[in-house]
Amino acid sequence: GKLCCASCGIAEVDDIKLKECDDCDLVKYCSDECEQDDKSHQKKACKERAAELRDEILFKQPESSHRGDCPICCLPVPLDAE
């Protein structure tokens, strides 16, 4: 399936490159103007997804550390643990 601008519907082809929404990465736009025009339509979904992305980054656990995993909770032992 081809990707298209969430505002005007133009398809992504060789000479038209779409960029993701700066905040949520849920939709793509062909221009800054289309992104601004569509903001009112997708504002709620955009805010919710942006919050999810921030939470994912904020609360992401490291895969592992050189100290290994906690034998009780199985999470990586923090690097600053004594």
Short mmCIF file of the N, C-alpha and C atoms (twelve columns), coordinates in Angstrom:
data_MODEL
# 
_entry.id   MODEL 
# 
loop_
_atom_site.group_PDB 
_atom_site.id 
_atom_site.type_symbol 
_atom_site.label_atom_id 
_atom_site.label_alt_id 
_atom_site.label_comp_id 
_atom_site.label_asym_id 
_atom_site.label_seq_id 
_atom_site.Cartn_x 
_atom_site.Cartn_y 
_atom_site.Cartn_z 
_atom_site.pdbx_PDB_model_num 
ATOM 1   N N  . GLY A 1  0.812  -1.185  0.000  1 
ATOM 2   C CA . GLY A 1  0.000  0.000   0.000  1 
ATOM 3   C C  . GLY A 1  0.855  1.247   0.000  1 
ATOM 4   N N  . LYS A 2  0.417  2.212   -0.753 1 
ATOM 5   C CA . LYS A 2  1.149  3.476   -0.806 1 
ATOM 6   C C  . LYS A 2  0.722  4.370   0.342  1 
ATOM 7   N N  . LEU A 3  1.662  5.157   0.795  1 
ATOM 8   C CA . LEU A 3  1.385  6.119   1.840  1 
ATOM 9   C C  . LEU A 3  0.890  7.406   1.208  1 
ATOM 10  N N  . CYS A 4  0.019  8.103   1.927  1 
ATOM 11  C CA . CYS A 4  -0.475 9.365   1.392  1 
ATOM 12  C C  . CYS A 4  -0.580 10.408  2.493  1 
ATOM 13  N N  . CYS A 5  -0.605 11.667  2.074  1 
ATOM 14  C CA . CYS A 5  -0.698 12.797  2.992  1 
ATOM 15  C C  . CYS A 5  -2.030 12.735  3.745  1 
ATOM 16  N N  . ALA A 6  -1.973 12.878  5.060  1 
ATOM 17  C CA . ALA A 6  -3.183 12.789  5.883  1 
ATOM 18  C C  . ALA A 6  -4.118 13.971  5.655  1 
ATOM 19  N N  . SER A 7  -3.610 15.043  5.085  1 
ATOM 20  C CA . SER A 7  -4.436 16.225  4.882  1 
ATOM 21  C C  . SER A 7  -5.035 16.266  3.480  1 
ATOM 22  N N  . CYS A 8  -4.179 16.245  2.455  1 
ATOM 23  C CA . CYS A 8  -4.681 16.412  1.085  1 
ATOM 24  C C  . CYS A 8  -4.844 15.099  0.332  1 
ATOM 25  N N  . GLY A 9  -4.237 14.019  0.835  1 
ATOM 26  C CA . GLY A 9  -4.398 12.711  0.217  1 
ATOM 27  C C  . GLY A 9  -3.434 12.403  -0.910 1 
ATOM 28  N N  . ILE A 10 -2.492 13.290  -1.205 1 
ATOM 29  C CA . ILE A 10 -1.542 13.034  -2.286 1 
ATOM 30  C C  . ILE A 10 -0.638 11.861  -1.905 1 
ATOM 31  N N  . ALA A 11 -0.394 10.983  -2.872 1 
ATOM 32  C CA . ALA A 11 0.396  9.778   -2.603 1 
ATOM 33  C C  . ALA A 11 1.886  10.082  -2.636 1 
ATOM 34  N N  . GLU A 12 2.633  9.302   -1.854 1 
ATOM 35  C CA . GLU A 12 4.089  9.433   -1.867 1 
ATOM 36  C C  . GLU A 12 4.625  8.734   -3.109 1 
ATOM 37  N N  . VAL A 13 5.254  9.511   -3.986 1 
ATOM 38  C CA . VAL A 13 5.897  8.983   -5.191 1 
ATOM 39  C C  . VAL A 13 7.294  9.571   -5.267 1 
ATOM 40  N N  . ASP A 14 7.997  9.283   -6.357 1 
ATOM 41  C CA . ASP A 14 9.399  9.683   -6.481 1 
ATOM 42  C C  . ASP A 14 9.665  11.143  -6.148 1 
ATOM 43  N N  . ASP A 15 8.857  12.054  -6.689 1 
ATOM 44  C CA . ASP A 15 9.137  13.477  -6.486 1 
ATOM 45  C C  . ASP A 15 8.415  14.067  -5.268 1 
ATOM 46  N N  . ILE A 16 7.592  13.280  -4.589 1 
ATOM 47  C CA . ILE A 16 6.880  13.757  -3.407 1 
ATOM 48  C C  . ILE A 16 7.258  12.876  -2.219 1 
ATOM 49  N N  . LYS A 17 7.931  13.486  -1.266 1 
ATOM 50  C CA . LYS A 17 8.329  12.762  -0.057 1 
ATOM 51  C C  . LYS A 17 7.460  13.232  1.095  1 
ATOM 52  N N  . LEU A 18 6.917  12.276  1.833  1 
ATOM 53  C CA . LEU A 18 6.081  12.605  2.986  1 
ATOM 54  C C  . LEU A 18 6.923  12.567  4.248  1 
ATOM 55  N N  . LYS A 19 6.600  13.451  5.182  1 
ATOM 56  C CA . LYS A 19 7.296  13.418  6.475  1 
ATOM 57  C C  . LYS A 19 6.293  13.147  7.579  1 
ATOM 58  N N  . GLU A 20 6.774  12.440  8.603  1 
ATOM 59  C CA . GLU A 20 5.895  12.092  9.722  1 
ATOM 60  C C  . GLU A 20 5.573  13.332  10.541 1 
ATOM 61  N N  . CYS A 21 4.441  13.282  11.211 1 
ATOM 62  C CA . CYS A 21 4.061  14.338  12.151 1 
ATOM 63  C C  . CYS A 21 5.199  14.503  13.158 1 
ATOM 64  N N  . ASP A 22 5.571  15.742  13.434 1 
ATOM 65  C CA . ASP A 22 6.683  16.010  14.341 1 
ATOM 66  C C  . ASP A 22 6.436  15.488  15.747 1 
ATOM 67  N N  . ASP A 23 5.188  15.411  16.157 1 
ATOM 68  C CA . ASP A 23 4.873  15.043  17.535 1 
ATOM 69  C C  . ASP A 23 4.561  13.566  17.739 1 
ATOM 70  N N  . CYS A 24 3.756  12.979  16.846 1 
ATOM 71  C CA . CYS A 24 3.224  11.643  17.155 1 
ATOM 72  C C  . CYS A 24 3.695  10.522  16.238 1 
ATOM 73  N N  . ASP A 25 4.213  10.818  15.063 1 
ATOM 74  C CA . ASP A 25 4.642  9.796   14.094 1 
ATOM 75  C C  . ASP A 25 3.509  8.891   13.614 1 
ATOM 76  N N  . LEU A 26 2.245  9.284   13.855 1 
ATOM 77  C CA . LEU A 26 1.119  8.447   13.430 1 
ATOM 78  C C  . LEU A 26 0.733  8.680   11.972 1 
ATOM 79  N N  . VAL A 27 0.874  9.907   11.508 1 
ATOM 80  C CA . VAL A 27 0.455  10.261  10.159 1 
ATOM 81  C C  . VAL A 27 1.587  10.955  9.437  1 
ATOM 82  N N  . LYS A 28 1.435  11.087  8.116  1 
ATOM 83  C CA . LYS A 28 2.464  11.734  7.304  1 
ATOM 84  C C  . LYS A 28 1.838  12.866  6.502  1 
ATOM 85  N N  . TYR A 29 2.670  13.857  6.188  1 
ATOM 86  C CA . TYR A 29 2.216  15.025  5.436  1 
ATOM 87  C C  . TYR A 29 3.199  15.345  4.318  1 
ATOM 88  N N  . CYS A 30 2.660  15.953  3.240  1 
ATOM 89  C CA . CYS A 30 3.504  16.336  2.108  1 
ATOM 90  C C  . CYS A 30 4.133  17.703  2.317  1 
ATOM 91  N N  . SER A 31 3.573  18.506  3.215  1 
ATOM 92  C CA . SER A 31 4.107  19.854  3.438  1 
ATOM 93  C C  . SER A 31 3.770  20.329  4.843  1 
ATOM 94  N N  . ASP A 32 4.464  21.378  5.256  1 
ATOM 95  C CA . ASP A 32 4.169  21.979  6.562  1 
ATOM 96  C C  . ASP A 32 2.757  22.554  6.575  1 
ATOM 97  N N  . GLU A 33 2.320  23.078  5.428  1 
ATOM 98  C CA . GLU A 33 0.977  23.650  5.339  1 
ATOM 99  C C  . GLU A 33 -0.086 22.573  5.588  1 
ATOM 100 N N  . CYS A 34 0.089  21.409  4.978  1 
ATOM 101 C CA . CYS A 34 -0.871 20.317  5.183  1 
ATOM 102 C C  . CYS A 34 -0.859 19.865  6.642  1 
ATOM 103 N N  . GLU A 35 0.323  19.836  7.246  1 
ATOM 104 C CA . GLU A 35 0.408  19.430  8.649  1 
ATOM 105 C C  . GLU A 35 -0.372 20.411  9.518  1 
ATOM 106 N N  . GLN A 36 -0.214 21.709  9.268  1 
ATOM 107 C CA . GLN A 36 -0.943 22.718  10.042 1 
ATOM 108 C C  . GLN A 36 -2.452 22.626  9.789  1 
ATOM 109 N N  . ASP A 37 -2.850 22.412  8.528  1 
ATOM 110 C CA . ASP A 37 -4.271 22.310  8.188  1 
ATOM 111 C C  . ASP A 37 -4.942 21.131  8.887  1 
ATOM 112 N N  . ASP A 38 -4.211 20.035  9.062  1 
ATOM 113 C CA . ASP A 38 -4.789 18.810  9.617  1 
ATOM 114 C C  . ASP A 38 -4.705 18.743  11.137 1 
ATOM 115 N N  . LYS A 39 -3.942 19.622  11.762 1 
ATOM 116 C CA . LYS A 39 -3.734 19.555  13.216 1 
ATOM 117 C C  . LYS A 39 -5.049 19.517  13.994 1 
ATOM 118 N N  . SER A 40 -6.029 20.329  13.587 1 
ATOM 119 C CA . SER A 40 -7.286 20.359  14.332 1 
ATOM 120 C C  . SER A 40 -8.025 19.026  14.244 1 
ATOM 121 N N  . HIS A 41 -7.877 18.313  13.131 1 
ATOM 122 C CA . HIS A 41 -8.563 17.030  12.968 1 
ATOM 123 C C  . HIS A 41 -7.921 15.922  13.785 1 
ATOM 124 N N  . GLN A 42 -6.618 15.965  13.929 1 
ATOM 125 C CA . GLN A 42 -5.962 14.840  14.589 1 
ATOM 126 C C  . GLN A 42 -5.292 15.248  15.894 1 
ATOM 127 N N  . LYS A 43 -5.667 16.387  16.438 1 
ATOM 128 C CA . LYS A 43 -5.026 16.932  17.635 1 
ATOM 129 C C  . LYS A 43 -5.086 15.975  18.828 1 
ATOM 130 N N  . LYS A 44 -6.252 15.385  19.106 1 
ATOM 131 C CA . LYS A 44 -6.401 14.505  20.276 1 
ATOM 132 C C  . LYS A 44 -5.536 13.258  20.136 1 
ATOM 133 N N  . ALA A 45 -5.620 12.586  18.975 1 
ATOM 134 C CA . ALA A 45 -4.825 11.373  18.754 1 
ATOM 135 C C  . ALA A 45 -3.335 11.699  18.804 1 
ATOM 136 N N  . CYS A 46 -2.970 12.851  18.268 1 
ATOM 137 C CA . CYS A 46 -1.576 13.272  18.255 1 
ATOM 138 C C  . CYS A 46 -1.061 13.473  19.683 1 
ATOM 139 N N  . LYS A 47 -1.819 14.159  20.500 1 
ATOM 140 C CA . LYS A 47 -1.408 14.400  21.890 1 
ATOM 141 C C  . LYS A 47 -1.270 13.082  22.653 1 
ATOM 142 N N  . GLU A 48 -2.226 12.176  22.462 1 
ATOM 143 C CA . GLU A 48 -2.183 10.887  23.165 1 
ATOM 144 C C  . GLU A 48 -0.955 10.088  22.755 1 
ATOM 145 N N  . ARG A 49 -0.677 10.030  21.436 1 
ATOM 146 C CA . ARG A 49 0.469  9.255   20.952 1 
ATOM 147 C C  . ARG A 49 1.785  9.905   21.381 1 
ATOM 148 N N  . ALA A 50 1.843  11.232  21.366 1 
ATOM 149 C CA . ALA A 50 3.056  11.921  21.807 1 
ATOM 150 C C  . ALA A 50 3.340  11.596  23.278 1 
ATOM 151 N N  . ALA A 51 2.295  11.535  24.101 1 
ATOM 152 C CA . ALA A 51 2.455  11.190  25.517 1 
ATOM 153 C C  . ALA A 51 2.938  9.744   25.653 1 
ATOM 154 N N  . GLU A 52 2.392  8.840   24.833 1 
ATOM 155 C CA . GLU A 52 2.834  7.441   24.860 1 
ATOM 156 C C  . GLU A 52 4.311  7.336   24.500 1 
ATOM 157 N N  . LEU A 53 4.736  8.070   23.463 1 
ATOM 158 C CA . LEU A 53 6.134  8.028   23.047 1 
ATOM 159 C C  . LEU A 53 7.051  8.549   24.152 1 
ATOM 160 N N  . ARG A 54 6.641  9.640   24.813 1 
ATOM 161 C CA . ARG A 54 7.442  10.172  25.921 1 
ATOM 162 C C  . ARG A 54 7.545  9.144   27.050 1 
ATOM 163 N N  . ASP A 55 6.424  8.483   27.376 1 
ATOM 164 C CA . ASP A 55 6.440  7.472   28.432 1 
ATOM 165 C C  . ASP A 55 7.338  6.297   28.062 1 
ATOM 166 N N  . GLU A 56 7.283  5.865   26.808 1 
ATOM 167 C CA . GLU A 56 8.124  4.754   26.369 1 
ATOM 168 C C  . GLU A 56 9.597  5.094   26.553 1 
ATOM 169 N N  . ILE A 57 9.969  6.300   26.191 1 
ATOM 170 C CA . ILE A 57 11.362 6.709   26.326 1 
ATOM 171 C C  . ILE A 57 11.729 6.852   27.802 1 
ATOM 172 N N  . LEU A 58 10.838 7.474   28.570 1 
ATOM 173 C CA . LEU A 58 11.110 7.747   29.977 1 
ATOM 174 C C  . LEU A 58 11.225 6.476   30.809 1 
ATOM 175 N N  . PHE A 59 10.339 5.520   30.559 1 
ATOM 176 C CA . PHE A 59 10.278 4.337   31.417 1 
ATOM 177 C C  . PHE A 59 10.903 3.088   30.812 1 
ATOM 178 N N  . LYS A 60 11.554 3.223   29.676 1 
ATOM 179 C CA . LYS A 60 12.170 2.053   29.034 1 
ATOM 180 C C  . LYS A 60 13.286 1.500   29.921 1 
ATOM 181 N N  . GLN A 61 13.219 0.212   30.168 1 
ATOM 182 C CA . GLN A 61 14.247 -0.454  30.958 1 
ATOM 183 C C  . GLN A 61 15.405 -0.853  30.047 1 
ATOM 184 N N  . PRO A 62 16.613 -0.750  30.515 1 
ATOM 185 C CA . PRO A 62 17.739 -1.208  29.693 1 
ATOM 186 C C  . PRO A 62 17.667 -2.721  29.498 1 
ATOM 187 N N  . GLU A 63 18.203 -3.177  28.399 1 
ATOM 188 C CA . GLU A 63 18.179 -4.618  28.106 1 
ATOM 189 C C  . GLU A 63 18.932 -5.398  29.184 1 
ATOM 190 N N  . SER A 64 20.061 -4.889  29.579 1 
ATOM 191 C CA . SER A 64 20.854 -5.547  30.595 1 
ATOM 192 C C  . SER A 64 21.988 -4.610  30.985 1 
ATOM 193 N N  . SER A 65 22.686 -4.947  32.024 1 
ATOM 194 C CA . SER A 65 23.854 -4.167  32.415 1 
ATOM 195 C C  . SER A 65 24.972 -5.141  32.740 1 
ATOM 196 N N  . HIS A 66 26.164 -4.591  32.931 1 
ATOM 197 C CA . HIS A 66 27.294 -5.461  33.266 1 
ATOM 198 C C  . HIS A 66 27.137 -6.078  34.654 1 
ATOM 199 N N  . ARG A 67 26.189 -5.559  35.447 1 
ATOM 200 C CA . ARG A 67 25.949 -6.090  36.789 1 
ATOM 201 C C  . ARG A 67 24.953 -7.260  36.774 1 
ATOM 202 N N  . GLY A 68 24.337 -7.533  35.624 1 
ATOM 203 C CA . GLY A 68 23.407 -8.646  35.535 1 
ATOM 204 C C  . GLY A 68 21.993 -8.266  35.954 1 
ATOM 205 N N  . ASP A 69 21.143 -9.258  36.108 1 
ATOM 206 C CA . ASP A 69 19.747 -9.038  36.465 1 
ATOM 207 C C  . ASP A 69 19.515 -9.367  37.929 1 
ATOM 208 N N  . CYS A 70 18.529 -8.698  38.519 1 
ATOM 209 C CA . CYS A 70 18.148 -8.953  39.911 1 
ATOM 210 C C  . CYS A 70 17.527 -10.348 39.994 1 
ATOM 211 N N  . PRO A 71 17.976 -11.184 40.926 1 
ATOM 212 C CA . PRO A 71 17.414 -12.533 41.034 1 
ATOM 213 C C  . PRO A 71 15.964 -12.544 41.544 1 
ATOM 214 N N  . ILE A 72 15.501 -11.430 42.128 1 
ATOM 215 C CA . ILE A 72 14.144 -11.372 42.661 1 
ATOM 216 C C  . ILE A 72 13.156 -10.863 41.620 1 
ATOM 217 N N  . CYS A 73 13.458 -9.685  41.039 1 
ATOM 218 C CA . CYS A 73 12.494 -9.086  40.112 1 
ATOM 219 C C  . CYS A 73 12.851 -9.291  38.642 1 
ATOM 220 N N  . CYS A 74 14.039 -9.820  38.368 1 
ATOM 221 C CA . CYS A 74 14.516 -10.120 37.005 1 
ATOM 222 C C  . CYS A 74 14.754 -8.873  36.148 1 
ATOM 223 N N  . LEU A 75 14.755 -7.685  36.760 1 
ATOM 224 C CA . LEU A 75 15.105 -6.467  36.023 1 
ATOM 225 C C  . LEU A 75 16.609 -6.264  36.101 1 
ATOM 226 N N  . PRO A 76 17.173 -5.568  35.122 1 
ATOM 227 C CA . PRO A 76 18.611 -5.298  35.171 1 
ATOM 228 C C  . PRO A 76 18.966 -4.517  36.437 1 
ATOM 229 N N  . VAL A 77 20.067 -4.891  37.059 1 
ATOM 230 C CA . VAL A 77 20.531 -4.186  38.253 1 
ATOM 231 C C  . VAL A 77 21.037 -2.814  37.801 1 
ATOM 232 N N  . PRO A 78 20.593 -1.728  38.480 1 
ATOM 233 C CA . PRO A 78 21.035 -0.398  38.082 1 
ATOM 234 C C  . PRO A 78 22.556 -0.259  38.183 1 
ATOM 235 N N  . LEU A 79 23.098 0.555   37.328 1 
ATOM 236 C CA . LEU A 79 24.546 0.740   37.314 1 
ATOM 237 C C  . LEU A 79 25.057 1.407   38.590 1 
ATOM 238 N N  . ASP A 80 24.204 2.199   39.256 1 
ATOM 239 C CA . ASP A 80 24.657 2.901   40.457 1 
ATOM 240 C C  . ASP A 80 24.360 2.132   41.744 1 
ATOM 241 N N  . ALA A 81 23.924 0.872   41.642 1 
ATOM 242 C CA . ALA A 81 23.634 0.058   42.835 1 
ATOM 243 C C  . ALA A 81 24.933 -0.341  43.516 1 
ATOM 244 N N  . GLU A 82 24.905 -0.357  44.812 1 
ATOM 245 C CA . GLU A 82 26.115 -0.739  45.571 1 
ATOM 246 C C  . GLU A 82 26.064 -2.209  45.912 1 
# 
